[in-house]
Coordinates of N, CA and C in Angstrom, one line a residue:
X1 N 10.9 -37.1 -14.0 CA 9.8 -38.0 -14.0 C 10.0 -39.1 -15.1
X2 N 9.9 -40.5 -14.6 CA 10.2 -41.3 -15.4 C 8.6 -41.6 -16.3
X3 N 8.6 -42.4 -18.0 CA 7.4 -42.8 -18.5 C 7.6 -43.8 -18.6
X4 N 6.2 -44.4 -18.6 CA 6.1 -45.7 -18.7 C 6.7 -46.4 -20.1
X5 N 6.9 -47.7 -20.4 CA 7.2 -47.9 -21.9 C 5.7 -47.9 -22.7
X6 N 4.6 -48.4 -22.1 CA 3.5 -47.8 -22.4 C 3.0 -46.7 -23.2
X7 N 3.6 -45.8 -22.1 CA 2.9 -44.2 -22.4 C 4.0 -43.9 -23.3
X8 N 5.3 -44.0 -23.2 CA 6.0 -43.4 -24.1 C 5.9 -43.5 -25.6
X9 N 5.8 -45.1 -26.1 CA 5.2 -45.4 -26.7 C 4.2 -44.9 -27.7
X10 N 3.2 -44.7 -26.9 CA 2.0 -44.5 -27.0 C 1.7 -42.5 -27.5
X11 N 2.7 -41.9 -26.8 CA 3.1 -40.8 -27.3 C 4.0 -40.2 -28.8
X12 N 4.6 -41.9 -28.9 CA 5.8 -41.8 -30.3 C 5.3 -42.5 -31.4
X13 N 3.9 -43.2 -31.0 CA 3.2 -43.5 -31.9 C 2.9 -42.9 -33.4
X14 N 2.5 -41.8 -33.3 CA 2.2 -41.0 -34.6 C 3.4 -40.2 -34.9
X15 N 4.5 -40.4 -34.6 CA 5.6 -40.2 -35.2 C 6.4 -41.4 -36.0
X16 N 5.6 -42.4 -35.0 CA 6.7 -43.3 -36.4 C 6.1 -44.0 -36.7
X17 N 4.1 -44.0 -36.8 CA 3.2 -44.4 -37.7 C 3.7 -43.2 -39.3
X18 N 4.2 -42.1 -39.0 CA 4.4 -41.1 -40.2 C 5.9 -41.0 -40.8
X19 N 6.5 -41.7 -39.9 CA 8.2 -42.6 -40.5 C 8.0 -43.6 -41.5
X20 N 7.1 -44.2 -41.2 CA 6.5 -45.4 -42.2 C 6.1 -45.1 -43.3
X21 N 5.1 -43.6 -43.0 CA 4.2 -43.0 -44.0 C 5.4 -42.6 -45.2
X22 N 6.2 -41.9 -44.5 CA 7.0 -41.3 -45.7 C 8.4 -42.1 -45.9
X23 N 8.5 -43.1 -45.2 CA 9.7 -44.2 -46.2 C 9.0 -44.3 -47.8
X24 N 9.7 -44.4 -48.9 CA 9.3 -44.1 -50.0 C 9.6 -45.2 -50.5
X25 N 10.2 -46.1 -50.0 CA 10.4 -47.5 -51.1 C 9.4 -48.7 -50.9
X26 N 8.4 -48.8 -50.5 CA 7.3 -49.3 -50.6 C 6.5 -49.2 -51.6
X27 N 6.1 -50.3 -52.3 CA 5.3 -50.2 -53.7 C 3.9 -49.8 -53.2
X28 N 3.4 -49.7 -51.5 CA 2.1 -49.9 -51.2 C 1.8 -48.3 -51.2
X29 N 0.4 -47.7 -51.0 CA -0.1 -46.3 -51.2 C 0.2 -46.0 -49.6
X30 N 0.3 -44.9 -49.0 CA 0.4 -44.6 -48.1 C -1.1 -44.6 -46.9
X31 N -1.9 -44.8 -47.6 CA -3.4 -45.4 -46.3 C -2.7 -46.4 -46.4
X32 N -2.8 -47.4 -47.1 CA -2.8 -48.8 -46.6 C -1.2 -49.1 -45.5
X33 N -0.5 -48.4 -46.0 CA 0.9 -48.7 -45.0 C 0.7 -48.3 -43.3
X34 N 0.3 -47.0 -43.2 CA -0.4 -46.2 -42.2 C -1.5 -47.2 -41.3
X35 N -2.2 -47.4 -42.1 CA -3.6 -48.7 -42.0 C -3.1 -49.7 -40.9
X36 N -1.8 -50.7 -41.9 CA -1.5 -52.0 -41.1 C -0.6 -51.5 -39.9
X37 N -0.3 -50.4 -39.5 CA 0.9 -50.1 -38.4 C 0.2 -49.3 -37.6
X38 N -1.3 -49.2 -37.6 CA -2.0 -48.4 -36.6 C -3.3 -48.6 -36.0
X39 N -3.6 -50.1 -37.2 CA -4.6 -50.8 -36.7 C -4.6 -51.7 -35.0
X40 N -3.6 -52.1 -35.1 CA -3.4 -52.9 -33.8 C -3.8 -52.3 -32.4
X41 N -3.3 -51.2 -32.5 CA -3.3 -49.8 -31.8 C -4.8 -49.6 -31.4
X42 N -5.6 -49.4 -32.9 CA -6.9 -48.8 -32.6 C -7.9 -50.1 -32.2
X43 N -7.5 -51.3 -32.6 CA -8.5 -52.2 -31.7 C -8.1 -52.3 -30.7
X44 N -7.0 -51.9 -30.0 CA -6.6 -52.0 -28.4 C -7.1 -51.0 -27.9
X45 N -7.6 -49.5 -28.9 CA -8.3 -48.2 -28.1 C -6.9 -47.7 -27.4
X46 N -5.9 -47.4 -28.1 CA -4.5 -47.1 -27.5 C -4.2 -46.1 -28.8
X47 N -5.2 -45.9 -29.3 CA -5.0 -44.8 -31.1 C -6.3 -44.3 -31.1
X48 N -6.7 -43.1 -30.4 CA -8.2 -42.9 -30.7 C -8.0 -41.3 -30.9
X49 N -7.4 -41.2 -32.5 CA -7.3 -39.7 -32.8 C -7.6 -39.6 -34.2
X50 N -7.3 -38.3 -34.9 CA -7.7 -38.3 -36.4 C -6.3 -37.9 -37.1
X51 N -6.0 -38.4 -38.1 CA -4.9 -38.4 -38.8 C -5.2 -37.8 -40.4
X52 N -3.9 -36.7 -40.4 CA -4.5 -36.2 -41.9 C -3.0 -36.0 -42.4
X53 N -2.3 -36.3 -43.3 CA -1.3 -36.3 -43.9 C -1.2 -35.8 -45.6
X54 N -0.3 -34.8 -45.5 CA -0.1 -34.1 -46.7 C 0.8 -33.9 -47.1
X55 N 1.2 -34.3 -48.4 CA 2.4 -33.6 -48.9 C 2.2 -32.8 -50.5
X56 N 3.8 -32.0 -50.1 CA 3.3 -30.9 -51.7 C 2.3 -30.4 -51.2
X57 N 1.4 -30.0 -50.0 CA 0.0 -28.9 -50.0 C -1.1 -30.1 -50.3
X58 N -1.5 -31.2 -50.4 CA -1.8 -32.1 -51.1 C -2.3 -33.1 -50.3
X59 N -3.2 -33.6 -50.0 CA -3.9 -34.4 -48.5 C -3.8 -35.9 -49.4
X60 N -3.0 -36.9 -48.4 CA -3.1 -38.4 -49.1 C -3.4 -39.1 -48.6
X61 N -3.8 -38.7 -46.9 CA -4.3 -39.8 -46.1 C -5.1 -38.6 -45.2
X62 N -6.3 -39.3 -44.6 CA -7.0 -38.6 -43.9 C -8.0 -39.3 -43.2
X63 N -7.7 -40.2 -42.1 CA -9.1 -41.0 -41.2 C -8.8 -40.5 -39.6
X64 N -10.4 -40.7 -39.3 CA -10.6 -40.8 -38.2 C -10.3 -42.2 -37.5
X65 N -9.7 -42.3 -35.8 CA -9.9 -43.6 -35.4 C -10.4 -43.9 -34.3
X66 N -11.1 -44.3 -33.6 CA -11.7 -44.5 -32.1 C -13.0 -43.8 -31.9
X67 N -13.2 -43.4 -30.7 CA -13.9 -42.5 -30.2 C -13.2 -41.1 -29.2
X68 N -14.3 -40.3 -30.0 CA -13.7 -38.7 -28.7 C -14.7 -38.9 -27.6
X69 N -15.7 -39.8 -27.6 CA -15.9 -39.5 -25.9 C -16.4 -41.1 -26.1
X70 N -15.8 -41.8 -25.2 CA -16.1 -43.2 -24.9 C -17.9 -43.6 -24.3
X71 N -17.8 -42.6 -22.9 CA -18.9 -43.2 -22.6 C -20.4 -42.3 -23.0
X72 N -20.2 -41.7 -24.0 CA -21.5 -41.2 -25.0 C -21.0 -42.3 -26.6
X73 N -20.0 -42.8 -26.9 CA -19.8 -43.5 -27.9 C -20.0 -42.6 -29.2
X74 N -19.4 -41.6 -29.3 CA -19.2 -40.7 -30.2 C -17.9 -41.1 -30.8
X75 N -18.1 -41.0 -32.3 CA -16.6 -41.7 -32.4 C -16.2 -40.3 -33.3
X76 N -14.3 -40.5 -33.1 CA -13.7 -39.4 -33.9 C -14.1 -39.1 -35.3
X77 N -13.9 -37.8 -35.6 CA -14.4 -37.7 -37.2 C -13.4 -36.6 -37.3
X78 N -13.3 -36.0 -38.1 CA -12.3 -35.1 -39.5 C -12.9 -33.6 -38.0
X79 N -13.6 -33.3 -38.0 CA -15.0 -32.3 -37.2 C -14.1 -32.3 -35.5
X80 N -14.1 -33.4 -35.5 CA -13.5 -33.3 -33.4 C -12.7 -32.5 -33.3
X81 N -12.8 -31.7 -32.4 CA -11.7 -30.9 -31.5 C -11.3 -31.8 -30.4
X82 N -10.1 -31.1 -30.3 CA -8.8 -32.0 -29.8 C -8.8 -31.2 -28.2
X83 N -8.7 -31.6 -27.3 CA -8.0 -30.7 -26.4 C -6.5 -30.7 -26.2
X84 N -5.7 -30.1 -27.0 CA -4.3 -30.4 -27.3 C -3.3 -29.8 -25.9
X85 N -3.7 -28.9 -25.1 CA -3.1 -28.4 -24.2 C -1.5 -28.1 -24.8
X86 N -0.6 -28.7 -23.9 CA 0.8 -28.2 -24.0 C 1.2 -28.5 -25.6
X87 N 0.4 -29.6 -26.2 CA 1.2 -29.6 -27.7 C 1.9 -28.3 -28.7
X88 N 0.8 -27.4 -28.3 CA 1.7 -26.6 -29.4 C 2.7 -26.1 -28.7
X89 N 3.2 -25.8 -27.6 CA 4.4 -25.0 -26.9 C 5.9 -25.4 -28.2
X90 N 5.8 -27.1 -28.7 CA 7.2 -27.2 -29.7 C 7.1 -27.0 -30.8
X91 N 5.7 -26.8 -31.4 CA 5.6 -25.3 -32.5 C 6.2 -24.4 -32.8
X92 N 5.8 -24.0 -31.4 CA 6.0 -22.3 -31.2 C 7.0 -22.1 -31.6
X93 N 8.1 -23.1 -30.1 CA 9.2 -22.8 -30.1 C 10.1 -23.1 -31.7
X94 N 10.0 -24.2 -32.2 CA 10.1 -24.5 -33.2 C 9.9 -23.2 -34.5
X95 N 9.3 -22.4 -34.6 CA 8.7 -21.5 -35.3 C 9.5 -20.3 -34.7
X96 N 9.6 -20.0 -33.6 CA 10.6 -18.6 -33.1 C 11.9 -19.2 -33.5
X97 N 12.7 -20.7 -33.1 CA 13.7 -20.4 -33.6 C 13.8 -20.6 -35.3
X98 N 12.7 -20.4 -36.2 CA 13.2 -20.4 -37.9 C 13.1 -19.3 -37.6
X99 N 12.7 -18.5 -37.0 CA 12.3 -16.7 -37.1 C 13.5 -16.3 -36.9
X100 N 14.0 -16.8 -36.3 CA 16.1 -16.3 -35.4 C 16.6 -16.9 -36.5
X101 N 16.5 -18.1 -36.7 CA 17.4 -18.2 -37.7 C 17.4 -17.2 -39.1
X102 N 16.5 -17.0 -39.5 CA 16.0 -16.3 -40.7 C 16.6 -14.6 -40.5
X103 N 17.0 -14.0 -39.5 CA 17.2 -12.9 -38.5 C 16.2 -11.9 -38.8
X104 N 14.7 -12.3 -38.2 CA 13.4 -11.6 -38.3 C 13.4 -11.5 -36.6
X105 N 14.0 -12.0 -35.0 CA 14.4 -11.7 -34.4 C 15.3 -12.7 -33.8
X106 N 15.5 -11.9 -32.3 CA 16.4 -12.9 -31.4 C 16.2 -13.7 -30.1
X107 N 16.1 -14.6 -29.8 CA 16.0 -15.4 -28.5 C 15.9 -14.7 -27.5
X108 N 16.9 -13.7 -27.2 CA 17.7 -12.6 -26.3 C 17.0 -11.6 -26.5
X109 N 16.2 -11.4 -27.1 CA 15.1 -9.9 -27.4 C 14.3 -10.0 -26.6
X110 N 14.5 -8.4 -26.0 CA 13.2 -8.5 -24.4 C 11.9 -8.2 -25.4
X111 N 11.0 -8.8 -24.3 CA 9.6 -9.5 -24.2 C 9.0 -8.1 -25.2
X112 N 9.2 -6.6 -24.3 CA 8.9 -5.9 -24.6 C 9.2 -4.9 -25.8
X113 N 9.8 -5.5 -26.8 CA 10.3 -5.6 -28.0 C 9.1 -5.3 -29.1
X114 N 8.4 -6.3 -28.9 CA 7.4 -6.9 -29.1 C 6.0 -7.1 -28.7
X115 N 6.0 -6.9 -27.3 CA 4.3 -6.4 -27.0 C 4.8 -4.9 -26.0
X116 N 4.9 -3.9 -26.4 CA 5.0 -3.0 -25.8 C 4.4 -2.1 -24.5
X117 N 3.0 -3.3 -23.9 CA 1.9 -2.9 -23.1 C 2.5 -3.5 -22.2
X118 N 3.7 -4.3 -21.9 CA 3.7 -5.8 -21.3 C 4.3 -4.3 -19.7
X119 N 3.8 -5.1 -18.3 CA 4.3 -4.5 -17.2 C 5.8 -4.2 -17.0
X120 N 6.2 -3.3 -16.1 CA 7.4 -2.6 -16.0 C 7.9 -3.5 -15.4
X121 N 7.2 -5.0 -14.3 CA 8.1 -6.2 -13.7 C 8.7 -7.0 -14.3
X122 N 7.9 -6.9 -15.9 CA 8.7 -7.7 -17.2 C 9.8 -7.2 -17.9
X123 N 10.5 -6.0 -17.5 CA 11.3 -5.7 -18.7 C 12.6 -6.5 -18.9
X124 N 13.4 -7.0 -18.1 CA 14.0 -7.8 -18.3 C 13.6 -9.3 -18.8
X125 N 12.4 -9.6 -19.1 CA 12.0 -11.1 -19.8 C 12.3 -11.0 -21.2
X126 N 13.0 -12.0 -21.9 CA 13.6 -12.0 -22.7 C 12.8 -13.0 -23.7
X127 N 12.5 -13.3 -24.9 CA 12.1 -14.7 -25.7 C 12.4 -16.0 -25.4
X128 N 13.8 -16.3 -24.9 CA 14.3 -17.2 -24.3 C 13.6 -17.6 -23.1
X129 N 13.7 -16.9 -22.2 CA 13.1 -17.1 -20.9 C 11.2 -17.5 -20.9
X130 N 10.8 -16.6 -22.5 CA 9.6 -17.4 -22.2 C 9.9 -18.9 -23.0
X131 N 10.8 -18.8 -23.8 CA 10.7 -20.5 -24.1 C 11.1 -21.6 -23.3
X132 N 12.2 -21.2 -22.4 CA 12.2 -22.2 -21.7 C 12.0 -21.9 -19.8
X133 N 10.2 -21.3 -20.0 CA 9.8 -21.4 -18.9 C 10.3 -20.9 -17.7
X134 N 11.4 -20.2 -17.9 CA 12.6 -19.2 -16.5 C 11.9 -17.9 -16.6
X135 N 10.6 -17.3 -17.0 CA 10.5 -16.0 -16.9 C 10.6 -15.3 -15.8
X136 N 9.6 -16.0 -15.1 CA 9.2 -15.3 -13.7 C 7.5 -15.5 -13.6
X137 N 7.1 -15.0 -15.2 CA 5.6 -14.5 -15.0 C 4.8 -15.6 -14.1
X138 N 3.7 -15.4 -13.7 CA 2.5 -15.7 -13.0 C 1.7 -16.1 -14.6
X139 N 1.0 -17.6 -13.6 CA 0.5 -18.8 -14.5 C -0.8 -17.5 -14.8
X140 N -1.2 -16.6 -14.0 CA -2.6 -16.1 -14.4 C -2.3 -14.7 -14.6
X141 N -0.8 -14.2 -15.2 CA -0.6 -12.7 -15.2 C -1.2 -12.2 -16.6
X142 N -1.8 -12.8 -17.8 CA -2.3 -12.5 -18.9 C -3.4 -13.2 -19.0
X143 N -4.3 -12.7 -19.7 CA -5.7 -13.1 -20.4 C -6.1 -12.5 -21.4
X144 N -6.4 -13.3 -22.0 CA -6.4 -13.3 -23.2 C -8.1 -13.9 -24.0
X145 N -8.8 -12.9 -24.8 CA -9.9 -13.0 -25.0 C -9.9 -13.5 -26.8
X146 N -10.2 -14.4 -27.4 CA -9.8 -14.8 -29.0 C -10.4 -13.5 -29.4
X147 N -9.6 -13.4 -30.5 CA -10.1 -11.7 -31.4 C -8.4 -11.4 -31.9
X148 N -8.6 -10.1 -31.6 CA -7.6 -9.0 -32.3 C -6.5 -9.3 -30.9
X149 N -5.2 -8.9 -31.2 CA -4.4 -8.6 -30.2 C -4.3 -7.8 -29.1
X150 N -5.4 -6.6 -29.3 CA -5.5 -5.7 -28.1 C -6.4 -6.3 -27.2
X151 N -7.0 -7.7 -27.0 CA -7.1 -8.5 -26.2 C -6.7 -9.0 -25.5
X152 N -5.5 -8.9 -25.0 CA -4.7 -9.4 -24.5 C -4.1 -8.3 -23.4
X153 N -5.0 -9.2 -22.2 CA -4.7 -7.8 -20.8 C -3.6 -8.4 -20.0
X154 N -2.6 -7.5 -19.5 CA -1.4 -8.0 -18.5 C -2.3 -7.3 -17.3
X155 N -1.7 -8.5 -15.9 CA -1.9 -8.4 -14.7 C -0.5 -7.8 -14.5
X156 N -0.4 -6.6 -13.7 CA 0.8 -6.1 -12.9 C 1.3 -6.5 -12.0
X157 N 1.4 -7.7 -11.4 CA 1.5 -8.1 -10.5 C 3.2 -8.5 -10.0
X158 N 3.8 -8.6 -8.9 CA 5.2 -9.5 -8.9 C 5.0 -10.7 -9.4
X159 N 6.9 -10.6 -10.2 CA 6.6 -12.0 -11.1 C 7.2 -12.7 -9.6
X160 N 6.7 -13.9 -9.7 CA 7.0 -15.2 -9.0 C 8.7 -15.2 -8.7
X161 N 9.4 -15.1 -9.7 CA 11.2 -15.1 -9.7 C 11.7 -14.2 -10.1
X162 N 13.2 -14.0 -10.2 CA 13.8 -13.1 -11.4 C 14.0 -13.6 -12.6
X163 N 13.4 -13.4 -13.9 CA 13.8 -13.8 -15.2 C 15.3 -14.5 -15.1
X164 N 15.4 -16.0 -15.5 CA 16.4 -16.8 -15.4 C 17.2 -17.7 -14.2
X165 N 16.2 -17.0 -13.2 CA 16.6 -17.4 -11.6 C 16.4 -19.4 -11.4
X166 N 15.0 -19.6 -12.6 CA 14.7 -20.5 -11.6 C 13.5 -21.4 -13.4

């Protein structure tokens, strides 16, 4: 699927509004640098998020911009929840591989390594396979209630593929 220059854009935005942020040879404070390279943006309503930037543990920049819901005119604040969906999946992954790197585990470690409840159609699912989406599992084979981890109920059901097939 191809993106638009638009949307792509518009996606790489707050990455290289925060390229800016942390170029270091600028005599100016980091709001006001941030400011002039994201303002354009927010009067077009093409930047309507909240931005908080830290370094050393240490908050140096922190505004809201636009609105979270246009047609009640509610505008963003520090408080809005995000509906981030797929964002955190390069986290994650990001985060499993310093854990491999570190050798706290391995890519290649089956599923059930680690959740030990998980169904007997999963044994062959590997860490890998859940990172890059070849497991097999079914979009609705787990649910999951916020709380403690024994919340977390597996559906038995046939997985969709064989782990790696597809």
């Amino acid at each position: 699927m191809k993106r638009s220059p638009k949307r792509l854009f518009r996606t790489l935005l707050p990455a290289i509004a925060l390229a800016v942020l942390a170029h270091s040879s600028s005599a100016q404070a980091p709001g006001v640098r941030f400011q002039r390279v994201v303002q354009p943006y927010v009067d077009a309503q093409m930047f309507m998020r909240s931005v908080l930037v830290a370094k050393d543990g240490k908050i140096i920049f922190s505004k809201s911009y636009g609105m979270a819901d246009l047609e009640w005119k509610v505008p963003n604040s520090p408080t809005t929840r995000f509906n981030i969906a797929s964002m955190t999946k390069q986290f994650t992954a990001a985060s499993i591989l310093l854990l491999e790197d570190r050798g706290k585990l391995k890519t290649d470690d089956l599923l059930k390594k680690y959740l030990a409840d998980v169904p007997a159609s999963w044994d062959k699912i590997t860490i890998y396979h859940l990172l890059t989406h070849t497991s097999g599992i079914r979009e609705d084979a787990a649910k999951y209630e916020p709380g403690t981890p024994d919340k977390l109920v597996f559906d038995d059901r046939p997985l969709n593929f064989q782990p790696g097939e597809q």
